[in-house]
Amino acid sequence: MTPANAIATLNSQLAQHGKTVTVMRGALAAPTTSQAAKGFVRGDKATDISGQSGITQRISTVILSPTDFAAWPAPLPQKGDWCQVAGQTRQVLEFDHIALNDVVVRIELTVED
């Protein structure tokens, strides 16, 4: 699979099944930039949580396409940014920019309510 194919597949799935989220950078009261995008949002399941994992019930994973962040100022969404889902603003705790052949094909954010 090429990076272009991976991105196209993700974009198609997000368009059909994604939830609208808004990612913001800067102060929450006055963000310096924001971007609305479709994303997959899932709360971590109780089976994902162990006593030593550091994961609480208030943590979710948000999967986004890099296509929506072409105009986003570098770097891509990262720790310290904000993500609004269903009217609730959540802080980005962790991030992963998944790449194929050095091309980012998926953005994964771990957010806390």
Short mmCIF file of C-alpha atoms in Angstrom, two decimals:
data_model
loop_
_atom_site.label_atom_id
_atom_site.label_comp_id
_atom_site.label_asym_id
_atom_site.label_seq_id
_atom_site.Cartn_x
_atom_site.Cartn_y
_atom_site.Cartn_z
CA MET A 1 0.00 0.00 0.00
CA THR A 2 1.31 3.41 -0.92
CA PRO A 3 1.00 6.43 1.38
CA ALA A 4 -1.48 7.99 -1.06
CA ASN A 5 -3.64 4.85 -0.97
CA ALA A 6 -3.54 4.73 2.83
CA ILE A 7 -4.58 8.38 3.11
CA ALA A 8 -7.34 7.96 0.51
CA THR A 9 -8.74 4.95 2.38
CA LEU A 10 -8.68 6.80 5.71
CA ASN A 11 -10.30 9.88 4.13
CA SER A 12 -13.09 7.76 2.69
CA GLN A 13 -13.83 6.10 6.03
CA LEU A 14 -13.71 9.39 7.91
CA ALA A 15 -16.08 11.01 5.40
CA GLN A 16 -18.58 8.16 5.81
CA HIS A 17 -18.30 7.45 9.53
CA GLY A 18 -16.31 10.22 11.21
CA LYS A 19 -17.41 12.69 13.85
CA THR A 20 -16.66 16.40 13.53
CA VAL A 21 -13.86 17.54 15.84
CA THR A 22 -11.98 20.82 16.09
CA VAL A 23 -8.27 20.86 16.90
CA MET A 24 -6.84 24.06 18.39
CA ARG A 25 -3.37 25.35 19.25
CA GLY A 26 -2.49 28.10 21.71
CA ALA A 27 -4.39 29.45 24.67
CA LEU A 28 -7.80 27.83 25.00
CA ALA A 29 -9.52 31.22 25.39
CA ALA A 30 -7.82 32.61 22.26
CA PRO A 31 -6.35 29.87 20.06
CA THR A 32 -3.75 30.92 17.50
CA THR A 33 -5.07 28.38 15.01
CA SER A 34 -7.94 25.89 14.76
CA GLN A 35 -9.03 23.28 12.25
CA ALA A 36 -12.32 21.41 11.97
CA ALA A 37 -12.00 17.85 10.66
CA LYS A 38 -13.73 14.49 10.65
CA GLY A 39 -12.23 11.99 13.08
CA PHE A 40 -12.80 8.65 14.73
CA VAL A 41 -13.23 9.13 18.48
CA ARG A 42 -13.23 6.21 20.86
CA GLY A 43 -13.07 6.03 24.60
CA ASP A 44 -10.57 3.54 25.95
CA LYS A 45 -12.34 0.39 27.12
CA ALA A 46 -12.08 -0.98 30.64
CA THR A 47 -10.05 -3.86 29.17
CA ASP A 48 -7.48 -1.30 27.98
CA ILE A 49 -7.08 0.00 31.52
CA SER A 50 -4.92 -1.63 34.14
CA GLY A 51 -3.82 -0.36 37.52
CA GLN A 52 -0.37 0.60 36.26
CA SER A 53 -1.31 1.84 32.78
CA GLY A 54 -1.99 5.44 33.74
CA ILE A 55 -5.12 5.33 31.55
CA THR A 56 -8.31 6.53 33.19
CA GLN A 57 -11.90 6.34 31.98
CA ARG A 58 -11.65 9.99 30.88
CA ILE A 59 -9.15 9.34 28.09
CA SER A 60 -10.09 8.93 24.44
CA THR A 61 -8.24 8.30 21.19
CA VAL A 62 -8.91 10.56 18.19
CA ILE A 63 -7.80 9.46 14.71
CA LEU A 64 -7.46 12.18 12.06
CA SER A 65 -6.28 12.47 8.47
CA PRO A 66 -3.23 14.55 7.59
CA THR A 67 -5.22 15.85 4.59
CA ASP A 68 -7.20 18.12 6.91
CA PHE A 69 -3.99 19.59 8.34
CA ALA A 70 -2.18 20.57 5.13
CA ALA A 71 -2.42 24.27 6.09
CA TRP A 72 -1.82 23.64 9.81
CA PRO A 73 1.35 25.33 11.13
CA ALA A 74 4.16 22.85 11.82
CA PRO A 75 4.34 20.66 13.68
CA LEU A 76 1.19 18.60 13.19
CA PRO A 77 -1.18 18.38 16.21
CA GLN A 78 0.82 17.45 19.29
CA LYS A 79 0.88 17.34 23.07
CA GLY A 80 -0.49 20.54 24.58
CA ASP A 81 -2.93 21.25 21.74
CA TRP A 82 -6.70 21.05 22.30
CA CYS A 83 -9.44 18.97 20.70
CA GLN A 84 -13.13 19.75 20.88
CA VAL A 85 -15.50 16.81 20.48
CA ALA A 86 -19.28 17.13 20.80
CA GLY A 87 -18.91 20.51 22.49
CA GLN A 88 -16.43 19.23 25.07
CA THR A 89 -12.87 20.55 24.98
CA ARG A 90 -10.14 18.03 25.74
CA GLN A 91 -6.39 18.46 26.10
CA VAL A 92 -4.02 16.46 23.90
CA LEU A 93 -1.84 14.34 26.20
CA GLU A 94 0.01 12.25 23.63
CA PHE A 95 0.24 12.05 19.86
CA ASP A 96 1.53 9.75 17.16
CA HIS A 97 2.02 10.65 13.53
CA ILE A 98 1.85 7.29 11.73
CA ALA A 99 3.99 7.24 8.57
CA LEU A 100 4.54 5.01 5.54
CA ASN A 101 7.69 5.70 3.51
CA ASP A 102 8.27 8.80 5.66
CA VAL A 103 4.85 10.26 4.71
CA VAL A 104 2.38 10.86 7.54
CA VAL A 105 -0.77 8.87 6.74
CA ARG A 106 -2.65 9.11 10.06
CA ILE A 107 -2.64 11.33 13.13
CA GLU A 108 -3.53 9.72 16.47
CA LEU A 109 -4.21 11.90 19.49
CA THR A 110 -4.76 10.76 23.06
CA VAL A 111 -7.01 13.31 24.74
CA GLU A 112 -8.31 13.75 28.27
CA ASP A 113 -11.68 15.20 29.23
#
